[in-house]
Amino acid sequence: MSDTSSSWAEPFIKILADRNIIVGYPDGTYRPDQPITRAEFAAMLNKAFDLQPIRQSRTFADVPPTYWAASVIDRAYRAGFLAGYPNNIFGPNRNIIRIESLVALVNGSKLQPDSTLSRVDELFTDAAQVPAYGRDAIVAATQKCVSVSVSYPTNRTYDPNRTATRADVAASLHQILVAAGRLPALATDSPAQKYIVNCGTAPSVAKITEADILNRTSIGTAPGIVVSSGRKPLNAPAGGITTPTAFGANWGDIFAGAGYQDNLPVALAPNGSDNNTVYGGGIGLGNSKTFVGLEASYTSAGTSIAQRGGVNFKLHKQFGDNLSIAAGWENAIRNGYTTANDPRDTYYGAITGILPVGATSNFTATVGAGSGRFRNFNDLIADNNNVNIFGSLGFRFSENIAVAADYNGRNFSVGLPLTVKLGDTIGLQVTPALLDIAGDQTTGPRSRFGLGGGIGIHF
């Protein structure tokens, strides 16, 4: 269409127009910035959907049988997409507002919100302007990537009570058809991607950081394989450099990564330079929001993935969006080790809380207790598997940048987790860190550089 090339919604409009789902005017224009009436919206619904009746017709006082849109209004009403107003009024010539059009699409498509994003307040800065009748609809739409707003990248608003334009409706209509599997999603590099409000199907980000390798009894543990839940793409936990958080992978999450740290003094790493690299990967099972999640991973420390490693499990349970508890067993199954205690089993419990301070920023705190790799230096030397306290603190500045510090039972470390979205369901995180900057210095200073990187996929 001749007038859409400069419109923010051009990618949505083009796909719909190419499939004859929307049509323009006889002069070849679409008029994307023009308001759309309720009658015009009903006509658009008739083009886009195979409307099947779920209720009886209703005679509206302001829609006579001879009205040009009488039949499309009737079909949209009977299919449950549109409703009327009190006093038997439909208002065919009224401009539809954005929240009304979204509610119509959600109701007609039978989208239901789940507990993933339970509060509108977490989605938009103008959430207070969303009327009560639209709150569930906007949550359900956001979870399915149907909510689209031209103002979202600038100030995270939805503008629910603004008159909907033909561009607004085309964008939401495109996304509802994508959610229904009838249209392909926009290309990941499309400039219009930024207008689609983040939702529960956004990518999970695997956060894989440095191994806590102090000596041969701790090689092969899985410190650092921590998955930021794919259900919290906007305000993911920020914490855990060498320690776990209580959030974990759920069904549909897979992750892989590697970590490197400068060599330790020979007294602490008798096996030499092959102790400074760790590889790992894992999957999620279950759902920590609805019942319980299980994260299963394999971590290898050595010159190759197959040289030696261990299988690890983390059982985790979320309470709402900002609190999780977990119990873990690291090195539950060993590969390539010569003795039963090489490395030691690690058992731990942890609780993580998130305090949001903005749409994409938060404080995160984790406290836990565990044996194995969380033991203090004396227990490591004596090979006593006593329980010790560990924890971490983090602050997320944005979806892309956070800082974190943790205590592993002996020493403190700090890092800078950097997150990049690679696609609709793929995320990458890289964490440069300074390890053991303070704490037990029994063998002398051993602060060193570490670098971890991981990729996470949600399918």
XYZ file of C-alpha atoms in Angstrom:
459
model
C 0.000 0.000 0.000
C 1.307 3.397 -0.985
C 1.226 5.137 2.418
C 2.605 2.517 4.830
C 6.344 2.614 4.144
C 6.947 5.217 6.853
C 4.556 3.684 9.375
C 5.896 1.915 12.471
C 3.378 -0.880 11.753
C 4.409 -1.429 8.117
C 5.789 -4.982 8.695
C 2.494 -6.078 10.285
C 0.367 -4.377 7.622
C 2.371 -5.819 4.733
C 2.001 -9.436 5.893
C -1.751 -9.041 6.415
C -2.231 -7.262 3.100
C -0.180 -9.848 1.184
C -2.552 -12.530 2.485
C -5.638 -10.423 1.768
C -6.540 -10.390 5.464
C -6.800 -6.615 5.406
C -7.582 -4.356 2.470
C -6.965 -0.709 1.820
C -8.962 2.009 0.126
C -9.689 2.295 -3.617
C -6.918 4.871 -4.005
C -4.320 2.292 -2.917
C -3.782 3.690 0.594
C -4.222 2.039 3.984
C -4.285 5.217 6.109
C -2.488 3.657 9.092
C -2.937 6.660 11.389
C -6.659 6.939 10.843
C -8.967 5.946 13.714
C -11.055 2.830 13.201
C -14.748 2.601 14.054
C -16.405 -0.353 15.727
C -18.169 -1.199 12.474
C -14.897 -1.137 10.533
C -13.292 -3.270 13.233
C -16.117 -5.824 12.897
C -15.525 -5.945 9.143
C -11.821 -6.550 9.721
C -12.604 -9.414 12.121
C -14.793 -11.023 9.461
C -11.901 -10.941 6.999
C -9.387 -12.323 9.475
C -11.358 -15.096 11.200
C -13.705 -17.928 10.377
C -16.334 -16.636 12.783
C -18.344 -19.453 14.313
C -21.427 -18.564 16.388
C -21.405 -19.275 20.118
C -24.578 -17.299 20.958
C -27.761 -16.014 19.404
C -28.028 -12.842 17.348
C -28.939 -9.578 19.001
C -30.822 -6.720 17.418
C -29.106 -3.434 18.166
C -31.205 -0.255 18.069
C -28.541 1.663 16.163
C -27.757 -1.052 13.582
C -30.698 -1.258 11.160
C -30.793 -4.220 8.737
C -29.908 -1.888 5.862
C -26.725 -0.596 7.550
C -23.656 -1.472 5.483
C -21.983 -3.378 8.337
C -25.079 -5.032 9.815
C -24.062 -8.553 8.770
C -20.429 -8.314 9.868
C -21.466 -6.823 13.226
C -23.920 -9.690 13.702
C -21.286 -12.342 12.966
C -18.682 -10.689 15.193
C -21.214 -10.475 18.023
C -22.408 -14.074 17.667
C -18.798 -15.320 17.608
C -18.070 -13.589 20.937
C -15.570 -11.060 19.624
C -17.714 -7.971 20.176
C -20.451 -6.978 22.600
C -22.854 -4.095 22.865
C -23.486 -1.272 25.288
C -26.423 -0.739 27.690
C -29.778 0.201 26.222
C -29.264 -2.181 23.306
C -26.678 0.075 21.637
C -23.699 -1.131 19.570
C -22.163 2.207 18.578
C -21.060 1.282 15.051
C -19.699 4.740 14.280
C -17.813 5.136 17.533
C -14.052 5.021 17.296
C -12.883 1.903 19.121
C -10.261 2.428 21.832
C -7.169 0.281 22.139
C -8.206 -1.739 25.172
C -11.617 -2.496 23.616
C -10.002 -3.847 20.460
C -7.578 -5.962 22.492
C -10.366 -7.366 24.688
C -12.310 -8.277 21.552
C -9.358 -10.167 20.073
C -8.595 -11.935 23.354
C -12.209 -12.904 24.053
C -12.873 -14.085 20.538
C -9.655 -16.117 20.461
C -10.328 -17.493 23.947
C -6.932 -16.541 25.347
C -6.726 -17.029 29.106
C -4.167 -15.484 31.463
C -2.079 -17.750 33.647
C -0.025 -16.988 36.732
C 3.134 -16.161 34.802
C 2.439 -12.422 34.810
C -0.352 -12.087 37.306
C -0.387 -8.315 37.723
C -0.871 -5.620 35.122
C 1.362 -3.382 37.244
C 4.369 -5.478 36.221
C 3.707 -4.914 32.531
C 3.106 -1.213 31.913
C 3.855 2.086 33.601
C 0.295 3.257 32.832
C -1.304 0.095 34.248
C -3.566 2.191 36.495
C -5.352 3.428 33.370
C -6.361 -0.082 32.286
C -10.068 -0.502 33.099
C -11.099 -3.473 35.222
C -12.745 -5.235 32.284
C -9.467 -5.220 30.379
C -6.963 -6.326 33.019
C -7.149 -10.085 32.438
C -7.218 -9.541 28.686
C -4.061 -7.447 28.622
C -2.199 -9.978 30.760
C -3.319 -12.881 28.552
C -2.406 -10.931 25.420
C 1.020 -10.027 26.754
C 1.764 -13.633 27.673
C 1.059 -14.622 24.055
C 2.995 -11.706 22.498
C -0.240 -10.123 21.252
C 0.103 -6.781 23.050
C 1.630 -4.212 20.700
C 2.245 -0.560 21.529
C 4.096 2.086 19.545
C 4.891 3.931 22.801
C 6.225 0.879 24.637
C 9.912 1.228 23.669
C 9.932 4.849 24.833
C 8.078 4.792 28.142
C 6.658 1.263 28.576
C 3.061 2.415 28.198
C 0.139 0.710 26.490
C -2.151 3.759 26.167
C -5.275 1.631 26.775
C -7.792 4.462 26.422
C -6.339 6.049 23.311
C -8.372 5.742 20.119
C -7.082 2.772 18.147
C -5.654 3.504 14.730
C -5.707 1.214 11.727
C -2.003 0.591 12.405
C -2.710 -0.408 16.020
C -5.385 -2.886 14.996
C -3.309 -4.372 12.190
C -0.402 -4.995 14.564
C -2.546 -6.684 17.227
C -4.432 -8.657 14.597
C -1.151 -9.913 13.131
C 0.059 -11.030 16.549
C -3.172 -12.839 17.456
C -2.909 -14.782 14.201
C 0.727 -15.602 14.988
C -0.352 -16.873 18.422
C -2.984 -19.024 16.710
C -0.379 -20.516 14.394
C -1.922 -19.021 11.279
C 0.874 -16.593 10.451
C 4.648 -16.722 10.867
C 6.146 -14.380 13.438
C 8.042 -11.297 12.344
C 11.693 -11.828 11.574
C 13.821 -11.452 14.677
C 15.652 -8.505 13.103
C 12.450 -6.712 12.087
C 12.408 -3.106 13.321
C 8.823 -3.667 14.509
C 9.888 -6.308 17.050
C 10.483 -3.603 19.646
C 6.792 -2.692 19.694
C 5.714 -6.189 20.765
C 5.482 -6.136 24.538
C 7.675 -8.752 26.234
C 5.794 -11.791 27.401
C 5.980 -15.291 28.895
C 7.279 -16.807 25.673
C 10.263 -14.506 25.527
C 13.662 -16.204 25.631
C 15.054 -17.732 28.748
C 18.635 -16.754 29.409
C 21.090 -19.315 30.713
C 23.508 -17.752 33.124
C 26.600 -19.917 33.319
C 29.465 -18.494 35.325
C 32.817 -19.588 36.715
C 33.365 -22.835 38.556
C 34.419 -22.609 42.183
C 37.525 -24.742 41.681
C 39.634 -24.682 44.853
C 41.260 -28.117 44.688
C 40.709 -31.603 43.396
C 37.814 -32.270 45.797
C 35.661 -29.561 44.236
C 36.299 -30.138 40.534
C 33.198 -31.211 38.646
C 30.636 -29.375 40.719
C 28.082 -27.168 38.999
C 28.394 -23.807 40.664
C 27.397 -21.219 38.075
C 24.858 -23.112 36.014
C 21.911 -20.942 36.886
C 18.996 -20.402 34.538
C 17.144 -17.135 34.679
C 13.539 -18.201 34.349
C 12.079 -17.772 30.903
C 8.914 -16.668 32.655
C 10.568 -13.481 33.935
C 12.126 -11.940 30.861
C 11.776 -8.332 31.999
C 13.039 -8.543 35.552
C 15.114 -11.713 35.851
C 17.093 -12.492 39.011
C 20.485 -10.805 39.336
C 22.794 -12.871 41.489
C 25.027 -15.891 41.785
C 28.593 -15.696 40.485
C 29.941 -18.907 42.009
C 26.767 -19.847 43.879
C 23.295 -20.943 42.742
C 20.065 -19.005 43.039
C 16.774 -20.687 43.879
C 15.308 -19.979 40.425
C 15.831 -22.702 37.848
C 14.954 -24.150 34.470
C 11.429 -25.360 33.703
C 10.039 -27.477 30.899
C 10.969 -25.906 27.585
C 14.272 -24.460 28.870
C 17.619 -25.808 27.677
C 21.021 -24.223 28.243
C 24.726 -24.736 27.660
C 27.872 -22.813 28.405
C 31.408 -22.692 29.689
C 33.481 -20.884 32.302
C 37.147 -19.992 32.633
C 39.228 -18.661 35.499
C 42.909 -17.900 35.915
C 44.951 -20.707 37.453
C 45.027 -21.110 41.190
C 48.212 -21.442 43.221
C 49.666 -24.937 42.932
C 48.920 -25.572 46.608
C 45.212 -25.211 45.852
C 45.109 -26.750 42.390
C 47.572 -29.613 42.346
C 46.361 -30.869 39.000
C 47.599 -27.713 37.311
C 46.182 -25.790 34.415
C 43.512 -28.317 33.449
C 41.481 -27.154 36.443
C 40.610 -23.694 35.147
C 37.861 -24.540 32.641
C 34.367 -25.922 33.112
C 31.728 -26.884 30.547
C 28.096 -27.657 31.110
C 24.555 -27.841 29.906
C 21.131 -28.888 31.060
C 17.372 -28.951 30.687
C 14.310 -28.102 32.722
C 11.432 -30.394 33.634
C 8.102 -29.549 35.240
C 6.910 -26.038 36.058
C 7.957 -24.278 39.249
C 5.042 -21.831 39.005
C 2.224 -24.349 38.846
C 3.795 -27.202 40.835
C 7.552 -27.802 41.001
C 10.441 -27.593 38.547
C 13.464 -29.835 38.160
C 16.683 -28.608 36.593
C 19.041 -31.373 35.457
C 22.545 -30.519 34.272
C 25.941 -31.998 33.512
C 29.153 -30.167 34.333
C 32.619 -31.199 33.212
C 35.917 -29.819 34.511
C 39.098 -30.739 32.671
C 40.708 -30.643 29.280
C 37.605 -32.085 27.585
C 33.899 -32.507 28.267
C 34.281 -36.284 28.462
C 37.316 -36.288 30.764
C 35.417 -36.000 34.028
C 32.199 -34.466 35.257
C 29.043 -34.846 37.251
C 25.270 -34.845 36.877
C 23.448 -32.343 39.064
C 19.832 -31.800 40.059
C 17.969 -28.793 41.429
C 14.365 -29.019 42.613
C 12.801 -25.554 42.740
C 9.453 -23.986 43.557
C 8.303 -20.440 42.807
C 5.800 -18.452 44.842
C 4.516 -15.717 42.582
C 7.069 -14.004 40.355
C 9.587 -12.832 42.936
C 10.258 -15.639 45.411
C 11.679 -19.111 44.918
C 13.105 -21.916 47.054
C 15.325 -24.756 45.888
C 17.116 -27.891 47.013
C 20.089 -29.174 45.042
C 22.284 -32.255 44.728
C 25.474 -31.749 42.749
C 27.629 -34.620 41.500
C 24.786 -37.036 42.059
C 26.259 -39.135 39.233
C 30.016 -38.955 38.549
C 32.045 -39.630 35.450
C 35.818 -40.110 35.244
C 36.738 -39.672 38.905
C 38.968 -42.115 40.736
C 37.527 -42.056 44.264
C 34.056 -41.856 45.735
C 34.798 -38.486 47.311
C 36.466 -36.959 44.255
C 34.652 -34.605 44.117
C 32.496 -34.495 47.218
C 28.722 -34.593 46.889
C 27.212 -31.158 47.377
C 23.814 -30.840 48.996
C 22.271 -27.423 49.449
C 19.099 -25.472 50.062
C 18.504 -21.871 49.016
C 15.894 -19.150 48.939
C 15.936 -16.205 46.500
C 13.845 -13.064 46.653
C 13.479 -10.293 44.069
C 12.535 -6.725 44.942
C 11.477 -4.888 41.750
C 12.432 -1.223 41.658
C 11.412 -0.612 38.039
C 10.027 -2.317 34.980
C 13.373 -3.978 34.249
C 15.393 -3.351 37.407
C 15.498 -5.117 40.745
C 17.447 -6.118 43.806
C 17.995 -9.864 44.153
C 19.123 -11.642 47.321
C 19.891 -15.321 47.864
C 20.810 -17.095 51.078
C 21.557 -20.787 51.359
C 23.304 -23.524 53.270
C 25.188 -26.464 51.843
C 27.963 -29.001 52.138
C 30.515 -30.029 49.519
C 31.795 -27.026 47.611
C 30.318 -24.603 50.146
C 32.568 -25.858 52.966
C 35.036 -23.560 54.642
C 38.754 -23.923 54.034
C 39.459 -26.045 57.127
C 36.729 -28.525 56.206
C 38.100 -28.751 52.667
C 41.578 -29.596 53.940
C 40.275 -32.111 56.499
C 37.724 -33.489 53.996
C 34.887 -32.905 56.464
C 31.565 -32.523 54.723
C 30.086 -29.987 57.130
C 27.364 -27.513 56.219
C 28.238 -23.864 55.635
C 26.366 -20.700 54.680
C 26.529 -19.088 51.225
C 24.654 -16.256 49.523
C 24.590 -13.543 46.873
C 23.328 -10.029 46.226
C 22.625 -8.485 42.849
C 21.185 -5.413 41.220
C 19.710 -5.454 37.719
C 19.942 -2.095 35.946
C 18.094 -3.264 32.832
C 17.296 -6.370 30.843
C 20.886 -6.302 29.582
C 23.097 -5.252 32.508
C 23.388 -6.364 36.140
C 26.009 -6.524 38.893
C 26.315 -9.311 41.443
C 28.441 -10.335 44.402
C 28.451 -13.624 46.272
C 30.007 -15.546 49.149
C 30.662 -19.249 48.601
C 31.429 -20.212 52.182
C 35.059 -19.086 52.011
C 35.501 -16.122 49.676
C 33.701 -13.209 48.013
C 33.455 -12.670 44.253
C 31.911 -9.959 42.068
C 30.735 -10.034 38.456
C 28.975 -8.130 35.696
C 26.319 -10.303 33.960
C 25.653 -8.980 30.437
C 22.605 -10.328 28.623
C 21.800 -10.150 24.908
C 18.619 -11.311 23.175
C 19.569 -13.275 20.057
C 16.054 -14.082 18.897
C 12.509 -14.611 20.038
C 13.453 -17.664 22.114
C 17.231 -17.443 22.483
C 19.341 -15.452 24.902
C 23.074 -15.148 25.584
C 24.745 -14.108 28.809
C 28.419 -13.335 29.394
C 29.769 -12.635 32.886
C 33.253 -11.248 33.488
C 34.148 -11.557 37.170
C 36.815 -11.095 39.819
C 36.938 -14.173 42.001
C 37.994 -14.566 45.619
C 38.617 -10.851 46.130
C 38.131 -11.174 49.906
C 37.553 -13.839 52.509
C 39.712 -16.774 53.595
C 43.281 -15.939 52.602
C 44.878 -18.876 54.440
C 47.181 -19.675 51.557
C 47.844 -16.072 50.590
C 46.067 -13.771 48.097
C 44.550 -15.580 45.157
C 42.199 -13.085 43.501
C 41.877 -13.850 39.818
C 39.868 -13.151 36.704
C 37.007 -15.369 35.568
C 34.778 -15.362 32.510
C 31.567 -17.304 32.038
C 29.237 -17.504 29.082
C 26.040 -19.368 28.342
C 23.218 -19.619 25.877
C 19.640 -20.449 26.805
C 16.753 -21.509 24.590
C 13.060 -21.734 25.368
C 11.060 -23.940 23.028
